PDB file of C-alpha atoms in Angstrom:
ATOM      1  CA  UNK A 110       0.000   0.000   0.000  1.00  0.00           C
ATOM      2  CA  UNK A 111       1.479   3.281  -1.140  1.00  0.00           C
ATOM      3  CA  UNK A 112       2.370   5.630   1.717  1.00  0.00           C
ATOM      4  CA  UNK A 113       2.582   9.360   1.157  1.00  0.00           C
ATOM      5  CA  UNK A 114       4.819  11.976   2.734  1.00  0.00           C
ATOM      6  CA  UNK A 115       4.054  15.690   2.636  1.00  0.00           C
ATOM      7  CA  UNK A 116       5.338  18.743   4.487  1.00  0.00           C
ATOM      8  CA  UNK A 117       3.258  19.355   7.589  1.00  0.00           C
ATOM      9  CA  UNK A 118       2.773  23.041   6.872  1.00  0.00           C
ATOM     10  CA  UNK A 119       3.594  25.824   4.417  1.00  0.00           C
ATOM     11  CA  UNK A 120       3.227  29.589   4.515  1.00  0.00           C
ATOM     12  CA  UNK A 121       2.547  31.874   1.597  1.00  0.00           C
ATOM     13  CA  UNK A 122       1.275  35.329   0.727  1.00  0.00           C
ATOM     14  CA  UNK A 123      -1.608  36.344  -1.436  1.00  0.00           C
ATOM     15  CA  UNK A 124      -0.816  36.375  -5.132  1.00  0.00           C
ATOM     16  CA  UNK A 125       2.082  33.930  -4.900  1.00  0.00           C
ATOM     17  CA  UNK A 126       2.315  30.558  -6.569  1.00  0.00           C
ATOM     18  CA  UNK A 127       2.420  27.666  -4.121  1.00  0.00           C
ATOM     19  CA  UNK A 128       3.894  24.255  -4.833  1.00  0.00           C
ATOM     20  CA  UNK A 129       3.196  21.351  -2.483  1.00  0.00           C
ATOM     21  CA  UNK A 130       5.142  18.163  -3.064  1.00  0.00           C
ATOM     22  CA  UNK A 131       4.099  14.683  -2.066  1.00  0.00           C
ATOM     23  CA  UNK A 132       6.418  11.672  -2.007  1.00  0.00           C
ATOM     24  CA  UNK A 133       5.050   8.221  -2.795  1.00  0.00           C
ATOM     25  CA  UNK A 134       7.989   5.947  -3.399  1.00  0.00           C
ATOM     26  CA  UNK A 135       6.064   2.676  -3.596  1.00  0.00           C
ATOM     27  CA  UNK A 136       3.266   3.771  -5.887  1.00  0.00           C
ATOM     28  CA  UNK A 137       1.755   0.871  -7.814  1.00  0.00           C
ATOM     29  CA  UNK A 138       1.450   0.715 -11.577  1.00  0.00           C
ATOM     30  CA  UNK A 139      -2.327   1.156 -11.518  1.00  0.00           C
ATOM     31  CA  UNK A 140      -2.410   3.888  -8.869  1.00  0.00           C
ATOM     32  CA  UNK A 141      -3.624   7.374  -9.690  1.00  0.00           C
ATOM     33  CA  UNK A 142      -2.521  10.466  -7.779  1.00  0.00           C
ATOM     34  CA  UNK A 143      -5.323  12.608  -6.421  1.00  0.00           C
ATOM     35  CA  UNK A 144      -5.229  15.821  -4.408  1.00  0.00           C
ATOM     36  CA  UNK A 145      -7.908  17.022  -2.039  1.00  0.00           C
ATOM     37  CA  UNK A 146      -8.539  20.270  -0.187  1.00  0.00           C
ATOM     38  CA  UNK A 147     -10.122  20.381   3.255  1.00  0.00           C
ATOM     39  CA  UNK A 148     -11.463  23.359   5.160  1.00  0.00           C
ATOM     40  CA  UNK A 149     -12.186  23.116   8.912  1.00  0.00           C
ATOM     41  CA  UNK A 150     -15.330  21.160   9.784  1.00  0.00           C
ATOM     42  CA  UNK A 151     -15.875  20.106   6.173  1.00  0.00           C
ATOM     43  CA  UNK A 152     -15.171  16.991   4.184  1.00  0.00           C
ATOM     44  CA  UNK A 153     -12.243  17.017   1.746  1.00  0.00           C
ATOM     45  CA  UNK A 154     -12.978  18.241  -1.751  1.00  0.00           C
ATOM     46  CA  UNK A 155     -11.437  16.877  -4.940  1.00  0.00           C
ATOM     47  CA  UNK A 156      -8.976  19.273  -6.597  1.00  0.00           C
ATOM     48  CA  UNK A 157      -7.117  17.411  -9.315  1.00  0.00           C
ATOM     49  CA  UNK A 158      -6.036  13.956 -10.401  1.00  0.00           C
ATOM     50  CA  UNK A 159      -3.347  12.594 -12.636  1.00  0.00           C
ATOM     51  CA  UNK A 160      -1.429   9.499 -13.655  1.00  0.00           C
ATOM     52  CA  UNK A 161       1.700  10.896 -15.283  1.00  0.00           C
ATOM     53  CA  UNK A 162       3.216  14.086 -16.743  1.00  0.00           C
ATOM     54  CA  UNK A 163       1.149  17.226 -16.235  1.00  0.00           C
ATOM     55  CA  UNK A 164      -2.515  17.851 -15.626  1.00  0.00           C
ATOM     56  CA  UNK A 165      -4.130  21.282 -15.413  1.00  0.00           C
ATOM     57  CA  UNK A 166      -7.629  22.375 -14.551  1.00  0.00           C
ATOM     58  CA  UNK A 167      -9.259  25.656 -13.643  1.00  0.00           C
ATOM     59  CA  UNK A 168      -7.878  25.710 -10.096  1.00  0.00           C
ATOM     60  CA  UNK A 169      -4.534  23.877 -10.086  1.00  0.00           C
ATOM     61  CA  UNK A 170      -1.831  22.013 -11.939  1.00  0.00           C
ATOM     62  CA  UNK A 171      -0.367  18.656 -11.081  1.00  0.00           C
ATOM     63  CA  UNK A 172       3.170  17.721 -12.080  1.00  0.00           C
ATOM     64  CA  UNK A 173       4.217  14.072 -12.033  1.00  0.00           C
ATOM     65  CA  UNK A 174       7.755  13.022 -13.005  1.00  0.00           C
ATOM     66  CA  UNK A 175       8.426   9.989 -15.147  1.00  0.00           C
ATOM     67  CA  UNK A 176       9.196   7.694 -12.194  1.00  0.00           C
ATOM     68  CA  UNK A 177       5.904   8.742 -10.507  1.00  0.00           C
ATOM     69  CA  UNK A 178       7.521   8.556  -7.075  1.00  0.00           C
ATOM     70  CA  UNK A 179       6.440  12.080  -6.263  1.00  0.00           C
ATOM     71  CA  UNK A 180       3.950  14.674  -7.381  1.00  0.00           C
ATOM     72  CA  UNK A 181       3.614  18.431  -7.025  1.00  0.00           C
ATOM     73  CA  UNK A 182       0.402  20.355  -6.660  1.00  0.00           C
ATOM     74  CA  UNK A 183       0.737  23.886  -7.972  1.00  0.00           C
ATOM     75  CA  UNK A 184      -1.715  26.581  -6.928  1.00  0.00           C
ATOM     76  CA  UNK A 185      -1.332  29.775  -8.985  1.00  0.00           C
ATOM     77  CA  UNK A 186      -1.809  33.142  -7.310  1.00  0.00           C
ATOM     78  CA  UNK A 187      -3.213  31.944  -3.991  1.00  0.00           C
ATOM     79  CA  UNK A 188      -5.714  33.957  -2.026  1.00  0.00           C
ATOM     80  CA  UNK A 189      -6.720  33.947   1.635  1.00  0.00           C
ATOM     81  CA  UNK A 190      -9.512  31.513   0.806  1.00  0.00           C
ATOM     82  CA  UNK A 191      -6.935  28.915  -0.240  1.00  0.00           C
ATOM     83  CA  UNK A 192      -5.902  28.498   3.391  1.00  0.00           C
ATOM     84  CA  UNK A 193      -6.699  24.836   4.016  1.00  0.00           C
ATOM     85  CA  UNK A 194      -5.205  21.386   4.450  1.00  0.00           C
ATOM     86  CA  UNK A 195      -4.118  19.686   1.224  1.00  0.00           C
ATOM     87  CA  UNK A 196      -3.868  15.918   0.950  1.00  0.00           C
ATOM     88  CA  UNK A 197      -2.374  13.752  -1.733  1.00  0.00           C
ATOM     89  CA  UNK A 198      -3.914  10.332  -2.053  1.00  0.00           C
ATOM     90  CA  UNK A 199      -2.556   7.376  -3.945  1.00  0.00           C
ATOM     91  CA  UNK A 200      -5.048   4.776  -4.981  1.00  0.00           C
ATOM     92  CA  UNK A 201      -6.828   2.835  -7.635  1.00  0.00           C
ATOM     93  CA  UNK A 202      -5.051  -0.473  -7.449  1.00  0.00           C
ATOM     94  CA  UNK A 203      -7.046  -1.356  -4.336  1.00  0.00           C
ATOM     95  CA  UNK A 204     -10.211  -0.058  -2.735  1.00  0.00           C
ATOM     96  CA  UNK A 205      -8.379   0.920   0.440  1.00  0.00           C
ATOM     97  CA  UNK A 206      -7.919   4.696   0.191  1.00  0.00           C
ATOM     98  CA  UNK A 207      -5.747   5.945   3.019  1.00  0.00           C
ATOM     99  CA  UNK A 208      -4.894   9.605   3.437  1.00  0.00           C
ATOM    100  CA  UNK A 209      -1.546  10.917   4.585  1.00  0.00           C
ATOM    101  CA  UNK A 210      -1.104  13.621   7.183  1.00  0.00           C
ATOM    102  CA  UNK A 211      -1.731  16.476   4.760  1.00  0.00           C
ATOM    103  CA  UNK A 212      -0.148  19.915   4.388  1.00  0.00           C
ATOM    104  CA  UNK A 213      -1.617  22.918   6.152  1.00  0.00           C
ATOM    105  CA  UNK A 214      -1.266  25.874   3.802  1.00  0.00           C
ATOM    106  CA  UNK A 215      -1.552  29.254   5.500  1.00  0.00           C
ATOM    107  CA  UNK A 216      -1.984  32.210   3.153  1.00  0.00           C
ATOM    108  CA  UNK A 217      -1.321  35.619   4.619  1.00  0.00           C
ATOM    109  CA  UNK A 218      -2.324  39.050   3.237  1.00  0.00           C
TER     110      UNK A 218
ATOM    111  CA  UNK B 196     -26.273  14.145 -10.191  1.00  0.00           C
ATOM    112  CA  UNK B 197     -24.972  12.248  -7.216  1.00  0.00           C
ATOM    113  CA  UNK B 198     -25.409  13.472  -3.652  1.00  0.00           C
ATOM    114  CA  UNK B 199     -24.379  12.137  -0.275  1.00  0.00           C
ATOM    115  CA  UNK B 200     -26.305  12.738   2.900  1.00  0.00           C
ATOM    116  CA  UNK B 201     -24.848  12.325   6.346  1.00  0.00           C
ATOM    117  CA  UNK B 202     -26.543  12.951   9.667  1.00  0.00           C
ATOM    118  CA  UNK B 203     -26.622  14.208  12.295  1.00  0.00           C
ATOM    119  CA  UNK B 204     -24.283  17.173  11.863  1.00  0.00           C
ATOM    120  CA  UNK B 205     -23.378  17.286  15.545  1.00  0.00           C
ATOM    121  CA  UNK B 206     -23.846  14.825  18.350  1.00  0.00           C
ATOM    122  CA  UNK B 207     -23.047  14.871  22.033  1.00  0.00           C
ATOM    123  CA  UNK B 208     -23.153  11.503  23.740  1.00  0.00           C
ATOM    124  CA  UNK B 209     -22.209  10.245  27.212  1.00  0.00           C
ATOM    125  CA  UNK B 210     -19.540   7.614  27.663  1.00  0.00           C
ATOM    126  CA  UNK B 211     -21.025   4.128  27.431  1.00  0.00           C
ATOM    127  CA  UNK B 212     -23.975   5.134  25.282  1.00  0.00           C
ATOM    128  CA  UNK B 213     -24.652   3.598  21.865  1.00  0.00           C
ATOM    129  CA  UNK B 214     -23.993   5.298  18.536  1.00  0.00           C
ATOM    130  CA  UNK B 215     -25.578   5.167  15.117  1.00  0.00           C
ATOM    131  CA  UNK B 216     -24.480   7.416  12.272  1.00  0.00           C
ATOM    132  CA  UNK B 217     -26.127   7.057   8.900  1.00  0.00           C
ATOM    133  CA  UNK B 218     -24.976   7.899   5.419  1.00  0.00           C
ATOM    134  CA  UNK B 219     -26.915   7.578   2.175  1.00  0.00           C
ATOM    135  CA  UNK B 220     -25.914   8.184  -1.417  1.00  0.00           C
ATOM    136  CA  UNK B 221     -28.281   9.179  -4.205  1.00  0.00           C
ATOM    137  CA  UNK B 222     -27.870   9.148  -7.934  1.00  0.00           C
ATOM    138  CA  UNK B 223     -25.533   6.194  -8.352  1.00  0.00           C
ATOM    139  CA  UNK B 224     -25.581   2.438  -8.021  1.00  0.00           C
ATOM    140  CA  UNK B 225     -23.193   0.063  -6.277  1.00  0.00           C
ATOM    141  CA  UNK B 226     -20.832   2.733  -4.969  1.00  0.00           C
ATOM    142  CA  UNK B 227     -17.849   2.021  -2.773  1.00  0.00           C
ATOM    143  CA  UNK B 228     -18.589   3.485   0.646  1.00  0.00           C
ATOM    144  CA  UNK B 229     -16.165   4.683   3.301  1.00  0.00           C
ATOM    145  CA  UNK B 230     -16.148   5.857   6.900  1.00  0.00           C
ATOM    146  CA  UNK B 231     -13.298   8.099   8.021  1.00  0.00           C
ATOM    147  CA  UNK B 232     -12.610   9.694  11.381  1.00  0.00           C
ATOM    148  CA  UNK B 233     -10.657  12.848  12.011  1.00  0.00           C
ATOM    149  CA  UNK B 234      -9.492  13.751  15.509  1.00  0.00           C
ATOM    150  CA  UNK B 235      -9.032  17.428  16.295  1.00  0.00           C
ATOM    151  CA  UNK B 236      -6.085  18.807  14.344  1.00  0.00           C
ATOM    152  CA  UNK B 237      -5.254  15.447  12.866  1.00  0.00           C
ATOM    153  CA  UNK B 238      -5.490  13.691   9.534  1.00  0.00           C
ATOM    154  CA  UNK B 239      -8.149  11.364   8.179  1.00  0.00           C
ATOM    155  CA  UNK B 240      -8.200   7.828   9.507  1.00  0.00           C
ATOM    156  CA  UNK B 241      -9.901   5.186   7.410  1.00  0.00           C
ATOM    157  CA  UNK B 242     -12.245   3.146   9.610  1.00  0.00           C
ATOM    158  CA  UNK B 243     -14.276   0.989   7.238  1.00  0.00           C
ATOM    159  CA  UNK B 244     -14.914   0.571   3.558  1.00  0.00           C
ATOM    160  CA  UNK B 245     -17.449  -1.435   1.625  1.00  0.00           C
ATOM    161  CA  UNK B 246     -17.583  -2.545  -1.994  1.00  0.00           C
ATOM    162  CA  UNK B 247     -21.103  -3.993  -1.806  1.00  0.00           C
ATOM    163  CA  UNK B 248     -24.084  -4.902   0.362  1.00  0.00           C
ATOM    164  CA  UNK B 249     -22.974  -6.786   3.434  1.00  0.00           C
ATOM    165  CA  UNK B 250     -19.285  -6.487   2.492  1.00  0.00           C
ATOM    166  CA  UNK B 251     -17.370  -4.556   5.142  1.00  0.00           C
ATOM    167  CA  UNK B 252     -13.624  -4.205   5.540  1.00  0.00           C
ATOM    168  CA  UNK B 253     -12.341  -2.933   8.860  1.00  0.00           C
ATOM    169  CA  UNK B 254      -9.108  -0.989   8.977  1.00  0.00           C
ATOM    170  CA  UNK B 255      -8.806  -0.137  12.648  1.00  0.00           C
ATOM    171  CA  UNK B 256      -9.744  -2.602  15.415  1.00  0.00           C
ATOM    172  CA  UNK B 257     -11.883  -0.746  17.919  1.00  0.00           C
ATOM    173  CA  UNK B 258     -15.344  -0.696  19.444  1.00  0.00           C
ATOM    174  CA  UNK B 259     -16.939   0.616  16.248  1.00  0.00           C
ATOM    175  CA  UNK B 260     -18.703  -1.423  13.604  1.00  0.00           C
ATOM    176  CA  UNK B 261     -20.192  -0.696  10.208  1.00  0.00           C
ATOM    177  CA  UNK B 262     -23.017  -2.164   8.219  1.00  0.00           C
ATOM    178  CA  UNK B 263     -24.357  -1.781   4.711  1.00  0.00           C
ATOM    179  CA  UNK B 264     -27.952  -3.019   4.746  1.00  0.00           C
ATOM    180  CA  UNK B 265     -28.769  -1.462   1.357  1.00  0.00           C
ATOM    181  CA  UNK B 266     -26.743  -0.600  -1.710  1.00  0.00           C
ATOM    182  CA  UNK B 267     -26.525   3.108  -0.952  1.00  0.00           C
ATOM    183  CA  UNK B 268     -26.750   3.088   2.850  1.00  0.00           C
ATOM    184  CA  UNK B 269     -23.785   2.900   5.200  1.00  0.00           C
ATOM    185  CA  UNK B 270     -24.157   2.883   8.983  1.00  0.00           C
ATOM    186  CA  UNK B 271     -21.516   3.361  11.650  1.00  0.00           C
ATOM    187  CA  UNK B 272     -22.366   1.992  15.065  1.00  0.00           C
ATOM    188  CA  UNK B 273     -21.066   1.437  18.545  1.00  0.00           C
ATOM    189  CA  UNK B 274     -22.587  -0.383  21.486  1.00  0.00           C
ATOM    190  CA  UNK B 275     -20.671   1.630  24.080  1.00  0.00           C
ATOM    191  CA  UNK B 276     -18.876   4.850  23.259  1.00  0.00           C
ATOM    192  CA  UNK B 277     -15.473   5.713  24.695  1.00  0.00           C
ATOM    193  CA  UNK B 278     -13.999   9.161  25.248  1.00  0.00           C
ATOM    194  CA  UNK B 279     -11.498   8.377  22.500  1.00  0.00           C
ATOM    195  CA  UNK B 280     -14.335   7.978  19.997  1.00  0.00           C
ATOM    196  CA  UNK B 281     -14.778  11.750  19.877  1.00  0.00           C
ATOM    197  CA  UNK B 282     -13.986  13.237  16.514  1.00  0.00           C
ATOM    198  CA  UNK B 283     -15.234  14.311  13.126  1.00  0.00           C
ATOM    199  CA  UNK B 284     -16.765  11.407  11.221  1.00  0.00           C
ATOM    200  CA  UNK B 285     -16.933  11.545   7.473  1.00  0.00           C
ATOM    201  CA  UNK B 286     -18.726   9.292   5.054  1.00  0.00           C
ATOM    202  CA  UNK B 287     -17.547   9.128   1.461  1.00  0.00           C
ATOM    203  CA  UNK B 288     -18.370   7.306  -1.740  1.00  0.00           C
ATOM    204  CA  UNK B 289     -16.607   6.486  -4.959  1.00  0.00           C
ATOM    205  CA  UNK B 290     -17.472   4.729  -8.196  1.00  0.00           C
ATOM    206  CA  UNK B 291     -15.003   1.939  -7.536  1.00  0.00           C
ATOM    207  CA  UNK B 292     -12.995   2.564 -10.669  1.00  0.00           C
ATOM    208  CA  UNK B 293      -9.231   2.501 -10.973  1.00  0.00           C
ATOM    209  CA  UNK B 294      -9.165   6.294 -11.152  1.00  0.00           C
ATOM    210  CA  UNK B 295     -10.803   6.638  -7.772  1.00  0.00           C
ATOM    211  CA  UNK B 296     -12.291   9.959  -6.729  1.00  0.00           C
ATOM    212  CA  UNK B 297     -13.815  10.294  -3.306  1.00  0.00           C
ATOM    213  CA  UNK B 298     -16.888  12.415  -2.647  1.00  0.00           C
ATOM    214  CA  UNK B 299     -17.440  13.296   0.995  1.00  0.00           C
ATOM    215  CA  UNK B 300     -20.465  14.061   3.094  1.00  0.00           C
ATOM    216  CA  UNK B 301     -20.650  17.081   5.359  1.00  0.00           C
ATOM    217  CA  UNK B 302     -19.536  15.119   8.410  1.00  0.00           C
ATOM    218  CA  UNK B 303     -20.712  14.496  11.950  1.00  0.00           C
ATOM    219  CA  UNK B 304     -18.934  16.144  14.868  1.00  0.00           C
ATOM    220  CA  UNK B 305     -19.169  13.657  17.737  1.00  0.00           C
ATOM    221  CA  UNK B 306     -18.331  14.656  21.287  1.00  0.00           C
ATOM    222  CA  UNK B 307     -18.244  11.911  23.889  1.00  0.00           C
ATOM    223  CA  UNK B 308     -18.411  13.294  27.415  1.00  0.00           C
TER     224      UNK B 308
END
């Protein structure tokens, strides 16, 4: 079962680009990489998902190197409302979806 | 579209009392269902998951149990609550495909006193 490692916390300022990296050294061939955002007292919300290379949607980009042992969530021009906990989740090969500890992103004015 | 309902939103229970949290999903068939718990300031702990009616996998041995009496209904129960059972309980569903995406309910904040 793929285990993930993320920084516990990160600080940023409004308008900056934020990159959060997740390590998943034992990712399985069939596993996808998914990132979630969680605000206090709410359930996590899907942000972006990818398998390899780069994926971009309206809120974020996801960069995955060729060996897939890590991934980087990129949030362009963050705002105060992006303050939240961000989780990367590796799964797909099994039905057991286990979250890591997450990264608390604090955006300051 | 699919929706997930989870209730109650908050619950205060005395130690030793029973627990029943219910989660239902609408708009999809045969979803995978999950129960997670989040202690204050901590990450998400997977408690149970189910790939079909009556099929429950337990991840953490404890005094909680789960049941799936219907395709889109998932129930978390306890016969006697402990102080350590306090936390934020989240139900989630997925389509069970390789490219799994989890969709979460609004959660239940349980305080055991």
